[in-house]
């Protein structure tokens, strides 16, 4: 097992609010790592550290380091390039007000791909990889808003895949979806981990248990426990993890 991401002594403050406290975890390559924990514990913030999305929030202060393939992403790197390597899918599907085709082509265009044939090929591949192609191939020029919620979420995944990232971050990607769309999304994540390193924030314990290989349990900004998912769910080391899993709080 190779570690794709190594987080060392990571601390984060939003102004006076001390949000992430001495986080030390390593995220394995081409597996699914889940981050779970009670609301407000810092899951989304931790996820956003991995593509430096918190930089956009005023008053953010960060110490420590995050290495991706051995290189510190907080030290002298191109953030535009980082966000190409580390794609993100959000809680609510957020397609652009453009056609299905243009949503997926967008990332390619901003990264300088001009050849129309190459763009078309890559759009098709991304839509196929996102398990959406068959449903949209005859209406690529329709608005993305004409799709169902589950389809929009897969479109957002296709948009992320089009630029060929190495890591994909998912922040509660199924919380706005019905059970069938959720099942399709989980199936898709299972397929994607063959080629990508995946980190997913989820509130849904069953979902974490189903799809992740490793699980980090976060509380009040601290990692309580980080282990193989099976271990966390069958024999947690920490009482707080056990309490959370048995519904005593959270
Ligand atoms: N943009 C922001 N500006 C200031 N504080 C923020 C911002 N986003 C989050 N916070 C604060 O950081 C802490 C962690 O929030 P975060 O969104 O990471 O929690 P979470 O675990 O993802 O919660 P949830 O499960 O409800 O999504 C909270 O105290 C929150 O108020
Ligand atoms: Mg969150």
PDB file of C-alpha atoms in Angstrom, residues 73-232:
ATOM      1  CA  UNK A  73       1.080  21.401  -1.278  1.00  0.00           C
ATOM      2  CA  UNK A  74       1.336  24.384   1.083  1.00  0.00           C
ATOM      3  CA  UNK A  75       4.859  25.229   0.022  1.00  0.00           C
ATOM      4  CA  UNK A  76       5.598  26.808  -3.299  1.00  0.00           C
ATOM      5  CA  UNK A  77       3.173  25.000  -5.580  1.00  0.00           C
ATOM      6  CA  UNK A  78       0.799  26.144  -8.291  1.00  0.00           C
ATOM      7  CA  UNK A  79      -2.712  26.007  -6.780  1.00  0.00           C
ATOM      8  CA  UNK A  80      -4.387  25.964 -10.208  1.00  0.00           C
ATOM      9  CA  UNK A  81      -2.403  22.836 -11.064  1.00  0.00           C
ATOM     10  CA  UNK A  82      -3.123  21.336  -7.621  1.00  0.00           C
ATOM     11  CA  UNK A  83      -6.877  21.686  -8.171  1.00  0.00           C
ATOM     12  CA  UNK A  84      -6.523  19.862 -11.475  1.00  0.00           C
ATOM     13  CA  UNK A  85      -4.830  16.979  -9.682  1.00  0.00           C
ATOM     14  CA  UNK A  86      -7.283  17.027  -6.783  1.00  0.00           C
ATOM     15  CA  UNK A  87     -10.878  17.196  -8.014  1.00  0.00           C
ATOM     16  CA  UNK A  88     -13.883  17.845  -5.818  1.00  0.00           C
ATOM     17  CA  UNK A  89     -17.562  16.892  -5.767  1.00  0.00           C
ATOM     18  CA  UNK A  90     -19.892  18.697  -3.386  1.00  0.00           C
ATOM     19  CA  UNK A  91     -22.942  17.865  -1.316  1.00  0.00           C
ATOM     20  CA  UNK A  92     -25.434  19.448  -3.664  1.00  0.00           C
ATOM     21  CA  UNK A  93     -24.973  18.859  -7.374  1.00  0.00           C
ATOM     22  CA  UNK A  94     -23.693  22.160  -8.735  1.00  0.00           C
ATOM     23  CA  UNK A  95     -23.576  21.988 -12.522  1.00  0.00           C
ATOM     24  CA  UNK A  96     -22.866  25.214 -14.384  1.00  0.00           C
ATOM     25  CA  UNK A  97     -25.784  26.860 -16.244  1.00  0.00           C
ATOM     26  CA  UNK A  98     -24.512  25.373 -19.485  1.00  0.00           C
ATOM     27  CA  UNK A  99     -25.174  22.335 -21.636  1.00  0.00           C
ATOM     28  CA  UNK A 100     -24.275  18.832 -20.500  1.00  0.00           C
ATOM     29  CA  UNK A 101     -21.393  18.800 -22.976  1.00  0.00           C
ATOM     30  CA  UNK A 102     -20.061  22.202 -21.943  1.00  0.00           C
ATOM     31  CA  UNK A 103     -20.121  21.280 -18.253  1.00  0.00           C
ATOM     32  CA  UNK A 104     -17.720  18.427 -18.880  1.00  0.00           C
ATOM     33  CA  UNK A 105     -15.647  20.294 -21.475  1.00  0.00           C
ATOM     34  CA  UNK A 106     -15.189  23.282 -19.161  1.00  0.00           C
ATOM     35  CA  UNK A 107     -12.162  22.010 -17.225  1.00  0.00           C
ATOM     36  CA  UNK A 108     -10.424  20.906 -20.409  1.00  0.00           C
ATOM     37  CA  UNK A 109     -10.895  24.328 -21.954  1.00  0.00           C
ATOM     38  CA  UNK A 110      -9.595  26.268 -18.958  1.00  0.00           C
ATOM     39  CA  UNK A 111      -6.589  23.960 -18.952  1.00  0.00           C
ATOM     40  CA  UNK A 112      -5.841  24.882 -22.532  1.00  0.00           C
ATOM     41  CA  UNK A 113      -7.202  21.981 -24.581  1.00  0.00           C
ATOM     42  CA  UNK A 114      -8.367  23.490 -27.889  1.00  0.00           C
ATOM     43  CA  UNK A 115      -8.680  20.608 -30.330  1.00  0.00           C
ATOM     44  CA  UNK A 116     -12.421  19.948 -30.708  1.00  0.00           C
ATOM     45  CA  UNK A 117     -11.949  16.298 -31.526  1.00  0.00           C
ATOM     46  CA  UNK A 118      -9.857  15.726 -28.403  1.00  0.00           C
ATOM     47  CA  UNK A 119     -12.394  17.626 -26.309  1.00  0.00           C
ATOM     48  CA  UNK A 120     -15.237  15.481 -27.680  1.00  0.00           C
ATOM     49  CA  UNK A 121     -13.335  12.278 -26.998  1.00  0.00           C
ATOM     50  CA  UNK A 122     -12.478  13.285 -23.464  1.00  0.00           C
ATOM     51  CA  UNK A 123     -16.018  14.438 -22.723  1.00  0.00           C
ATOM     52  CA  UNK A 124     -17.378  11.081 -23.884  1.00  0.00           C
ATOM     53  CA  UNK A 125     -14.809   9.164 -21.846  1.00  0.00           C
ATOM     54  CA  UNK A 126     -15.548  11.180 -18.694  1.00  0.00           C
ATOM     55  CA  UNK A 127     -19.303  10.663 -19.143  1.00  0.00           C
ATOM     56  CA  UNK A 128     -18.768   6.944 -19.661  1.00  0.00           C
ATOM     57  CA  UNK A 129     -16.519   6.714 -16.618  1.00  0.00           C
ATOM     58  CA  UNK A 130     -19.157   8.539 -14.584  1.00  0.00           C
ATOM     59  CA  UNK A 131     -21.782   5.969 -15.684  1.00  0.00           C
ATOM     60  CA  UNK A 132     -23.825   8.702 -17.355  1.00  0.00           C
ATOM     61  CA  UNK A 133     -23.089   8.392 -21.071  1.00  0.00           C
ATOM     62  CA  UNK A 134     -25.969   6.087 -21.999  1.00  0.00           C
ATOM     63  CA  UNK A 135     -28.471   8.409 -20.343  1.00  0.00           C
ATOM     64  CA  UNK A 136     -27.265  11.617 -22.014  1.00  0.00           C
ATOM     65  CA  UNK A 137     -25.583  10.698 -25.303  1.00  0.00           C
ATOM     66  CA  UNK A 138     -28.567  11.842 -27.349  1.00  0.00           C
ATOM     67  CA  UNK A 139     -28.981  15.169 -25.601  1.00  0.00           C
ATOM     68  CA  UNK A 140     -25.525  16.527 -24.961  1.00  0.00           C
ATOM     69  CA  UNK A 141     -26.597  20.030 -25.897  1.00  0.00           C
ATOM     70  CA  UNK A 142     -29.492  20.134 -23.411  1.00  0.00           C
ATOM     71  CA  UNK A 143     -29.112  22.172 -20.262  1.00  0.00           C
ATOM     72  CA  UNK A 144     -27.505  20.388 -17.322  1.00  0.00           C
ATOM     73  CA  UNK A 145     -30.474  21.560 -15.248  1.00  0.00           C
ATOM     74  CA  UNK A 146     -32.761  19.240 -17.227  1.00  0.00           C
ATOM     75  CA  UNK A 147     -31.110  16.246 -15.551  1.00  0.00           C
ATOM     76  CA  UNK A 148     -32.342  14.595 -12.357  1.00  0.00           C
ATOM     77  CA  UNK A 149     -30.461  15.213  -9.103  1.00  0.00           C
ATOM     78  CA  UNK A 150     -28.618  11.904  -9.328  1.00  0.00           C
ATOM     79  CA  UNK A 151     -27.719  12.534 -12.961  1.00  0.00           C
ATOM     80  CA  UNK A 152     -26.525  16.048 -12.101  1.00  0.00           C
ATOM     81  CA  UNK A 153     -24.284  14.591  -9.420  1.00  0.00           C
ATOM     82  CA  UNK A 154     -22.818  12.097 -11.910  1.00  0.00           C
ATOM     83  CA  UNK A 155     -22.368  15.001 -14.334  1.00  0.00           C
ATOM     84  CA  UNK A 156     -20.367  16.842 -11.667  1.00  0.00           C
ATOM     85  CA  UNK A 157     -18.268  13.711 -11.268  1.00  0.00           C
ATOM     86  CA  UNK A 158     -17.753  13.575 -15.044  1.00  0.00           C
ATOM     87  CA  UNK A 159     -16.714  17.236 -14.919  1.00  0.00           C
ATOM     88  CA  UNK A 160     -14.148  16.372 -12.240  1.00  0.00           C
ATOM     89  CA  UNK A 161     -12.907  13.301 -14.145  1.00  0.00           C
ATOM     90  CA  UNK A 162     -12.482  15.097 -17.471  1.00  0.00           C
ATOM     91  CA  UNK A 163      -9.246  16.795 -16.420  1.00  0.00           C
ATOM     92  CA  UNK A 164      -7.821  13.454 -15.247  1.00  0.00           C
ATOM     93  CA  UNK A 165      -7.250  14.132 -11.563  1.00  0.00           C
ATOM     94  CA  UNK A 166      -5.357  11.757  -9.269  1.00  0.00           C
ATOM     95  CA  UNK A 167      -7.446  12.347  -6.178  1.00  0.00           C
ATOM     96  CA  UNK A 168     -11.192  12.971  -5.920  1.00  0.00           C
ATOM     97  CA  UNK A 169     -12.721  14.546  -2.839  1.00  0.00           C
ATOM     98  CA  UNK A 170     -16.399  13.931  -2.145  1.00  0.00           C
ATOM     99  CA  UNK A 171     -18.196  16.004   0.501  1.00  0.00           C
ATOM    100  CA  UNK A 172     -21.371  14.117   1.415  1.00  0.00           C
ATOM    101  CA  UNK A 173     -22.114  13.499  -2.261  1.00  0.00           C
ATOM    102  CA  UNK A 174     -25.243  11.440  -1.653  1.00  0.00           C
ATOM    103  CA  UNK A 175     -27.008  13.481   0.980  1.00  0.00           C
ATOM    104  CA  UNK A 176     -29.307  15.160  -1.553  1.00  0.00           C
ATOM    105  CA  UNK A 177     -30.022  11.935  -3.466  1.00  0.00           C
ATOM    106  CA  UNK A 178     -32.748   9.320  -3.300  1.00  0.00           C
ATOM    107  CA  UNK A 179     -31.826   5.701  -2.441  1.00  0.00           C
ATOM    108  CA  UNK A 180     -31.557   4.532  -6.055  1.00  0.00           C
ATOM    109  CA  UNK A 181     -29.328   7.436  -7.072  1.00  0.00           C
ATOM    110  CA  UNK A 182     -27.284   6.845  -3.917  1.00  0.00           C
ATOM    111  CA  UNK A 183     -26.796   3.189  -4.814  1.00  0.00           C
ATOM    112  CA  UNK A 184     -25.666   4.200  -8.313  1.00  0.00           C
ATOM    113  CA  UNK A 185     -23.244   6.713  -6.858  1.00  0.00           C
ATOM    114  CA  UNK A 186     -21.763   4.165  -4.461  1.00  0.00           C
ATOM    115  CA  UNK A 187     -21.340   1.705  -7.322  1.00  0.00           C
ATOM    116  CA  UNK A 188     -19.561   4.415  -9.268  1.00  0.00           C
ATOM    117  CA  UNK A 189     -17.200   5.256  -6.394  1.00  0.00           C
ATOM    118  CA  UNK A 190     -16.373   1.565  -6.079  1.00  0.00           C
ATOM    119  CA  UNK A 191     -15.454   1.530  -9.770  1.00  0.00           C
ATOM    120  CA  UNK A 192     -13.458   4.783  -9.632  1.00  0.00           C
ATOM    121  CA  UNK A 193     -11.140   3.622  -6.887  1.00  0.00           C
ATOM    122  CA  UNK A 194      -9.348   1.382  -9.384  1.00  0.00           C
ATOM    123  CA  UNK A 195      -7.906   4.525 -10.910  1.00  0.00           C
ATOM    124  CA  UNK A 196      -8.215   7.257  -8.321  1.00  0.00           C
ATOM    125  CA  UNK A 197      -7.485   7.946  -4.685  1.00  0.00           C
ATOM    126  CA  UNK A 198     -10.807   8.822  -3.087  1.00  0.00           C
ATOM    127  CA  UNK A 199     -11.595  10.709   0.096  1.00  0.00           C
ATOM    128  CA  UNK A 200     -15.231  10.946   1.083  1.00  0.00           C
ATOM    129  CA  UNK A 201     -16.951  12.781   3.904  1.00  0.00           C
ATOM    130  CA  UNK A 202     -20.123  11.078   4.960  1.00  0.00           C
ATOM    131  CA  UNK A 203     -22.641  11.341   7.748  1.00  0.00           C
ATOM    132  CA  UNK A 204     -24.029   7.994   6.802  1.00  0.00           C
ATOM    133  CA  UNK A 205     -22.347   5.235   8.787  1.00  0.00           C
ATOM    134  CA  UNK A 206     -23.710   2.442   6.619  1.00  0.00           C
ATOM    135  CA  UNK A 207     -22.360   4.218   3.594  1.00  0.00           C
ATOM    136  CA  UNK A 208     -18.901   4.572   5.151  1.00  0.00           C
ATOM    137  CA  UNK A 209     -18.966   0.894   6.068  1.00  0.00           C
ATOM    138  CA  UNK A 210     -20.045  -0.123   2.559  1.00  0.00           C
ATOM    139  CA  UNK A 211     -17.695   1.861   0.411  1.00  0.00           C
ATOM    140  CA  UNK A 212     -14.564   2.802   2.330  1.00  0.00           C
ATOM    141  CA  UNK A 213     -11.380   0.863   2.950  1.00  0.00           C
ATOM    142  CA  UNK A 214     -10.056   3.217   5.645  1.00  0.00           C
ATOM    143  CA  UNK A 215     -11.997   5.431   8.011  1.00  0.00           C
ATOM    144  CA  UNK A 216     -10.977   8.484   9.994  1.00  0.00           C
ATOM    145  CA  UNK A 217     -13.217   9.357  12.914  1.00  0.00           C
ATOM    146  CA  UNK A 218     -13.030  13.048  13.722  1.00  0.00           C
ATOM    147  CA  UNK A 219     -14.412  14.801  16.821  1.00  0.00           C
ATOM    148  CA  UNK A 220     -14.010  18.443  17.822  1.00  0.00           C
ATOM    149  CA  UNK A 221     -11.262  18.840  15.238  1.00  0.00           C
ATOM    150  CA  UNK A 222      -9.189  15.886  16.389  1.00  0.00           C
ATOM    151  CA  UNK A 223      -8.666  12.473  14.848  1.00  0.00           C
ATOM    152  CA  UNK A 224      -9.995  10.090  17.458  1.00  0.00           C
ATOM    153  CA  UNK A 225      -9.225   7.023  15.433  1.00  0.00           C
ATOM    154  CA  UNK A 226      -7.937   6.192  11.958  1.00  0.00           C
ATOM    155  CA  UNK A 227      -7.876   2.595  10.838  1.00  0.00           C
ATOM    156  CA  UNK A 228      -9.138   0.041   8.364  1.00  0.00           C
ATOM    157  CA  UNK A 229     -12.896   0.496   8.071  1.00  0.00           C
ATOM    158  CA  UNK A 230     -13.562  -3.061   9.140  1.00  0.00           C
ATOM    159  CA  UNK A 231     -11.557  -2.527  12.317  1.00  0.00           C
ATOM    160  CA  UNK A 232     -13.308   0.757  13.123  1.00  0.00           C
TER     161      UNK A 232
END
